Tab-separated table of C-alpha atoms in Angstrom:
chain	number	residue	atom	x	y	z
A	226	UNK	CA	28.007	-92.422	-134.749
A	227	UNK	CA	24.898	-89.824	-135.379
A	228	UNK	CA	24.996	-86.461	-135.243
A	229	UNK	CA	22.605	-83.965	-135.136
A	230	UNK	CA	22.389	-79.848	-135.339
A	231	UNK	CA	19.609	-77.097	-134.951
A	232	UNK	CA	19.814	-73.308	-134.362
A	233	UNK	CA	18.173	-71.555	-132.303
A	234	UNK	CA	17.383	-67.672	-133.124
A	235	UNK	CA	20.528	-68.215	-135.352
A	236	UNK	CA	21.796	-65.997	-137.827
A	237	UNK	CA	22.661	-67.770	-141.765
A	238	UNK	CA	26.478	-66.839	-141.616
A	239	UNK	CA	27.711	-70.437	-140.116
A	240	UNK	CA	28.807	-71.854	-143.331
A	241	UNK	CA	32.003	-72.250	-141.391
A	242	UNK	CA	30.684	-74.293	-139.004
A	243	UNK	CA	28.645	-76.672	-141.275
A	244	UNK	CA	31.700	-77.696	-143.654
A	245	UNK	CA	33.443	-78.288	-140.211
A	246	UNK	CA	30.686	-80.473	-138.923
A	247	UNK	CA	30.293	-82.035	-142.373
A	248	UNK	CA	34.252	-83.123	-143.569
A	249	UNK	CA	34.318	-84.717	-139.735
A	250	UNK	CA	30.838	-86.857	-140.649
A	251	UNK	CA	32.454	-87.371	-144.383
A	252	UNK	CA	35.373	-88.506	-142.365
A	253	UNK	CA	33.946	-91.234	-139.860
A	254	UNK	CA	31.004	-92.036	-142.602
A	255	UNK	CA	28.222	-91.405	-140.272
A	256	UNK	CA	24.849	-89.352	-140.525
A	257	UNK	CA	25.213	-85.802	-140.071
A	258	UNK	CA	21.221	-83.900	-140.084
A	259	UNK	CA	19.828	-80.832	-139.262
A	260	UNK	CA	16.935	-80.521	-137.897
A	261	UNK	CA	13.492	-77.821	-138.085
A	262	UNK	CA	10.601	-77.384	-136.592
A	263	UNK	CA	7.692	-78.119	-139.659
A	264	UNK	CA	4.170	-78.373	-138.653
A	265	UNK	CA	4.191	-79.061	-134.704
A	266	UNK	CA	6.739	-81.888	-135.203
A	267	UNK	CA	11.045	-82.156	-135.483
A	268	UNK	CA	12.327	-83.312	-138.024
A	269	UNK	CA	15.235	-84.568	-139.784
A	270	UNK	CA	17.539	-83.559	-143.040
A	271	UNK	CA	20.176	-83.930	-144.406
A	272	UNK	CA	22.792	-81.471	-143.574
A	273	UNK	CA	23.580	-78.592	-145.804
A	274	UNK	CA	24.727	-74.596	-146.616
A	275	UNK	CA	22.788	-73.212	-144.113
A	276	UNK	CA	20.057	-74.113	-141.475
A	277	UNK	CA	16.766	-72.849	-140.183
A	278	UNK	CA	16.128	-70.920	-137.326
A	279	UNK	CA	13.505	-71.995	-134.934
A	280	UNK	CA	12.692	-69.769	-132.084
A	281	UNK	CA	13.789	-69.975	-128.677
A	282	UNK	CA	9.800	-69.786	-127.948
A	283	UNK	CA	8.733	-72.465	-130.002
A	284	UNK	CA	11.862	-75.436	-127.951
A	285	UNK	CA	10.726	-73.804	-124.937
A	286	UNK	CA	6.712	-74.626	-125.295
A	287	UNK	CA	7.738	-77.889	-127.093
A	288	UNK	CA	11.168	-79.173	-124.916
A	289	UNK	CA	9.125	-82.948	-124.604
A	290	UNK	CA	9.061	-82.976	-128.274
A	291	UNK	CA	12.825	-81.976	-128.036
A	292	UNK	CA	14.841	-84.217	-125.217
A	293	UNK	CA	13.722	-87.311	-127.029
A	294	UNK	CA	14.067	-86.795	-130.366
A	295	UNK	CA	17.778	-85.027	-129.597
A	296	UNK	CA	18.370	-88.333	-127.672
A	297	UNK	CA	18.491	-90.348	-130.803
A	298	UNK	CA	21.323	-89.127	-131.857
A	299	UNK	CA	24.603	-89.428	-129.928
A	300	UNK	CA	26.230	-85.351	-130.647
A	301	UNK	CA	24.289	-82.442	-131.061
A	302	UNK	CA	25.022	-79.076	-131.312
A	303	UNK	CA	23.355	-76.228	-130.794
A	304	UNK	CA	23.991	-73.087	-132.635
A	305	UNK	CA	22.749	-69.644	-130.423
A	306	UNK	CA	20.266	-69.779	-127.778
A	307	UNK	CA	19.869	-68.290	-124.533
A	308	UNK	CA	21.302	-69.679	-121.285
A	309	UNK	CA	17.251	-70.456	-120.353
A	310	UNK	CA	17.816	-72.649	-123.636
A	311	UNK	CA	21.035	-73.806	-122.576
A	312	UNK	CA	19.865	-74.780	-119.401
A	313	UNK	CA	16.574	-76.742	-120.377
A	314	UNK	CA	18.217	-78.470	-123.443
A	315	UNK	CA	21.492	-79.880	-121.349
A	316	UNK	CA	18.568	-82.181	-119.765
A	317	UNK	CA	18.965	-84.360	-122.980
A	318	UNK	CA	20.393	-87.738	-122.328
A	319	UNK	CA	22.931	-87.076	-125.262
A	320	UNK	CA	26.309	-84.874	-125.572
A	321	UNK	CA	25.194	-81.357	-126.627
A	322	UNK	CA	27.725	-78.979	-127.318
A	323	UNK	CA	25.949	-75.028	-127.055
A	324	UNK	CA	28.315	-72.356	-129.481
A	325	UNK	CA	27.235	-68.597	-129.045
A	326	UNK	CA	25.319	-67.649	-131.918
A	327	UNK	CA	23.266	-64.802	-132.229
A	328	UNK	CA	22.880	-61.118	-133.598
A	329	UNK	CA	21.433	-59.964	-129.955
A	330	UNK	CA	24.692	-60.662	-128.040
A	331	UNK	CA	28.128	-59.019	-128.214
A	332	UNK	CA	30.052	-62.156	-126.620
A	333	UNK	CA	28.979	-63.906	-129.611
A	334	UNK	CA	29.388	-64.868	-133.885
A	335	UNK	CA	26.745	-62.868	-135.827
A	336	UNK	CA	26.796	-59.689	-133.244
A	337	UNK	CA	29.373	-57.205	-134.511
A	338	UNK	CA	28.268	-58.094	-138.236
A	339	UNK	CA	24.959	-57.154	-136.865
A	340	UNK	CA	25.796	-54.012	-135.336
A	341	UNK	CA	27.670	-52.500	-138.174
A	342	UNK	CA	24.942	-53.380	-140.004
A	343	UNK	CA	22.685	-51.380	-138.230
A	344	UNK	CA	24.772	-48.710	-137.271
A	345	UNK	CA	26.503	-47.600	-140.858
A	346	UNK	CA	21.568	-47.858	-142.186
A	347	UNK	CA	21.153	-45.224	-139.046
A	348	UNK	CA	24.207	-42.949	-139.959
A	349	UNK	CA	22.952	-42.578	-143.736
A	350	UNK	CA	19.411	-41.444	-142.487
A	351	UNK	CA	21.675	-39.075	-140.191
A	352	UNK	CA	23.111	-37.476	-142.857
A	353	UNK	CA	19.830	-36.632	-144.509
A	354	UNK	CA	18.204	-35.059	-141.672
A	355	UNK	CA	20.855	-33.016	-140.043
A	356	UNK	CA	21.034	-31.683	-143.257
A	357	UNK	CA	18.044	-29.929	-142.872
A	358	UNK	CA	16.548	-27.559	-141.075
A	359	UNK	CA	13.267	-27.928	-139.459
A	360	UNK	CA	11.495	-25.983	-137.127
A	361	UNK	CA	10.625	-29.239	-134.900
A	362	UNK	CA	12.264	-32.118	-133.340
A	363	UNK	CA	12.638	-34.507	-136.376
A	364	UNK	CA	12.423	-38.736	-134.310
A	365	UNK	CA	13.795	-41.458	-136.088
A	366	UNK	CA	12.692	-44.247	-133.810
A	367	UNK	CA	14.603	-47.348	-134.836
A	368	UNK	CA	13.304	-51.224	-134.285
A	369	UNK	CA	15.465	-53.811	-133.673
A	370	UNK	CA	14.587	-57.307	-133.152
A	371	UNK	CA	14.061	-58.738	-129.478
A	372	UNK	CA	12.032	-58.230	-126.353
A	373	UNK	CA	14.695	-57.180	-123.883
A	374	UNK	CA	17.835	-54.895	-123.636
A	375	UNK	CA	20.286	-56.546	-125.645
A	376	UNK	CA	23.454	-55.521	-126.173
A	377	UNK	CA	22.915	-54.769	-129.584
A	378	UNK	CA	20.199	-51.848	-129.144
A	379	UNK	CA	22.875	-49.798	-126.341
A	380	UNK	CA	25.699	-50.298	-128.588
A	381	UNK	CA	24.000	-49.141	-131.550
A	382	UNK	CA	22.050	-46.526	-129.330
A	383	UNK	CA	25.797	-45.072	-128.211
A	384	UNK	CA	27.005	-45.202	-131.819
A	385	UNK	CA	24.989	-43.128	-133.754
A	386	UNK	CA	24.217	-40.880	-130.575
A	387	UNK	CA	21.013	-42.083	-129.470
A	388	UNK	CA	18.597	-43.157	-126.412
A	389	UNK	CA	17.544	-46.306	-125.898
A	390	UNK	CA	13.353	-46.792	-124.591
A	391	UNK	CA	12.239	-49.565	-123.046
A	392	UNK	CA	8.416	-50.650	-122.431
A	393	UNK	CA	8.004	-49.358	-119.066
A	394	UNK	CA	6.291	-45.901	-118.344
A	395	UNK	CA	9.360	-44.503	-117.066
A	396	UNK	CA	11.817	-44.812	-119.072
A	397	UNK	CA	9.381	-43.402	-121.848
A	398	UNK	CA	8.849	-40.317	-119.308
A	399	UNK	CA	13.207	-40.126	-120.174
A	400	UNK	CA	12.840	-40.309	-123.673
A	401	UNK	CA	10.868	-37.262	-123.736
A	402	UNK	CA	13.079	-35.397	-121.121
A	403	UNK	CA	16.004	-36.845	-123.347
A	404	UNK	CA	14.180	-34.922	-126.791
A	405	UNK	CA	13.348	-31.795	-124.652
A	406	UNK	CA	17.036	-31.642	-123.656
A	407	UNK	CA	18.485	-31.762	-127.290
A	408	UNK	CA	15.505	-29.286	-128.556
A	409	UNK	CA	17.499	-27.081	-125.848
A	410	UNK	CA	20.800	-27.273	-127.445
A	411	UNK	CA	19.654	-26.278	-130.841
A	412	UNK	CA	19.670	-29.442	-132.102
A	413	UNK	CA	16.896	-30.868	-134.243
A	414	UNK	CA	17.297	-34.321	-134.887
A	415	UNK	CA	17.125	-37.397	-132.497
A	416	UNK	CA	17.432	-41.016	-132.503
A	417	UNK	CA	15.402	-43.935	-130.033
A	418	UNK	CA	16.563	-47.277	-130.167
A	419	UNK	CA	13.589	-49.435	-128.998
A	420	UNK	CA	12.936	-53.639	-129.646
A	421	UNK	CA	9.653	-54.969	-129.989
A	422	UNK	CA	7.677	-54.696	-127.134
A	423	UNK	CA	7.445	-51.381	-127.779
A	424	UNK	CA	4.362	-50.203	-130.719
A	425	UNK	CA	6.008	-47.364	-132.794
A	426	UNK	CA	2.970	-45.605	-132.771
A	427	UNK	CA	2.452	-45.659	-128.917
A	428	UNK	CA	5.692	-43.744	-128.210
A	429	UNK	CA	5.354	-41.560	-131.357
A	430	UNK	CA	1.887	-40.675	-130.024
A	431	UNK	CA	2.889	-40.238	-126.438
A	432	UNK	CA	5.449	-38.073	-127.207
A	433	UNK	CA	3.698	-36.168	-129.482
A	434	UNK	CA	1.690	-35.029	-126.097
A	435	UNK	CA	5.023	-33.832	-124.293
A	436	UNK	CA	6.542	-31.280	-127.320
A	437	UNK	CA	6.162	-30.975	-131.178
A	438	UNK	CA	7.746	-33.414	-133.043
A	439	UNK	CA	8.131	-35.217	-136.282
A	440	UNK	CA	8.587	-39.068	-135.933
A	441	UNK	CA	9.326	-41.220	-137.942
A	442	UNK	CA	9.794	-45.395	-138.118
A	443	UNK	CA	12.787	-47.691	-139.182
A	444	UNK	CA	11.942	-51.027	-138.372
A	445	UNK	CA	14.662	-53.408	-138.715
A	446	UNK	CA	13.824	-57.500	-138.989
A	447	UNK	CA	16.247	-60.378	-138.500
A	448	UNK	CA	17.438	-60.278	-141.898
A	449	UNK	CA	18.632	-56.410	-141.962
A	450	UNK	CA	20.489	-56.889	-138.858
A	451	UNK	CA	23.071	-59.524	-141.126
A	452	UNK	CA	24.306	-59.350	-143.973
A	453	UNK	CA	26.437	-61.278	-146.848
A	454	UNK	CA	29.777	-59.716	-145.604
A	455	UNK	CA	30.647	-59.905	-142.275
A	456	UNK	CA	32.540	-58.115	-140.416
A	457	UNK	CA	36.276	-59.412	-139.614
A	458	UNK	CA	36.022	-59.718	-136.520
A	459	UNK	CA	33.022	-61.816	-137.169
A	460	UNK	CA	34.794	-64.587	-139.669
A	461	UNK	CA	37.520	-64.735	-137.202
A	462	UNK	CA	34.942	-66.236	-134.809
A	463	UNK	CA	32.708	-68.566	-136.912
A	464	UNK	CA	36.726	-69.790	-137.874
A	465	UNK	CA	37.502	-70.476	-134.101
A	466	UNK	CA	34.003	-72.012	-133.406
A	467	UNK	CA	34.397	-74.234	-136.461
A	468	UNK	CA	37.712	-75.665	-135.531
A	469	UNK	CA	36.007	-75.865	-131.082
A	470	UNK	CA	33.098	-77.747	-132.822
A	471	UNK	CA	35.188	-80.221	-134.718
A	472	UNK	CA	37.695	-80.865	-131.428
A	473	UNK	CA	34.684	-81.384	-129.541
A	474	UNK	CA	33.392	-84.074	-132.244
A	475	UNK	CA	36.800	-86.169	-132.164
A	476	UNK	CA	37.308	-85.367	-127.953
A	477	UNK	CA	33.907	-87.665	-127.062
A	478	UNK	CA	34.050	-84.904	-124.394
A	479	UNK	CA	30.246	-83.889	-122.785
A	480	UNK	CA	27.836	-81.335	-123.085
A	481	UNK	CA	29.686	-78.070	-122.956
A	482	UNK	CA	28.815	-74.468	-123.478
A	483	UNK	CA	31.237	-72.922	-125.278
A	484	UNK	CA	31.759	-69.338	-124.894
A	485	UNK	CA	33.857	-66.209	-126.713
A	486	UNK	CA	36.505	-63.467	-125.235
A	487	UNK	CA	38.048	-61.867	-127.135
A	488	UNK	CA	37.275	-63.613	-130.342
A	489	UNK	CA	38.488	-66.765	-129.061
A	490	UNK	CA	37.039	-69.660	-127.770
A	491	UNK	CA	36.910	-70.923	-124.526
């Protein structure tokens, strides 16, 4: 039996899952590899303590390279990826297990840690700017990873009393109205939550034409949404996913997509 693992837009904190896979491989005296994308080619390396994430765009653009490689293994575990990636990779003629691992969706491993990390850091900024009197609206524009309005954006905005701004013009108009309302209430600071589909400089210039403001950017990349100290919720989820992965390997079941509900694996 040959086992392969790879991650799509995933997180690094998956050690329990990888340990479970390696333990199964050792018990069955079988090979366990991690698939990584190097110089336009999917290559196998010995499975270690962590995996290097592959962008979903890369997978979609090179599906004819991924499927044949996956089919050389008896079982493939995919950490992360959207429903589109699941549909694409399910075409592989081998058993595939899809695990919900992503900091962007609230039903995935890594999300709770990412939300906690972002909110904690934004609140530190809030403590600073809310303590200072200023003659014009101070706007902190927080850019999070991704190109779609995500659960992370919406819940981060709710936690810091911010406003989600998408790429369309109507959303920018609503943002301008939101800032004017804050100003009328005497609240001289605001948080706008955007993603990578919105250029902060262009948004700042647009809003600056509507009212007088002081516009600052706070940009988070993927690494800044992670933490070396996962939350308790994510620790529980990872443990449950590791157990589910081991059970799937042991059972020899067919292709399956795992889902999370109240930290339990379904």
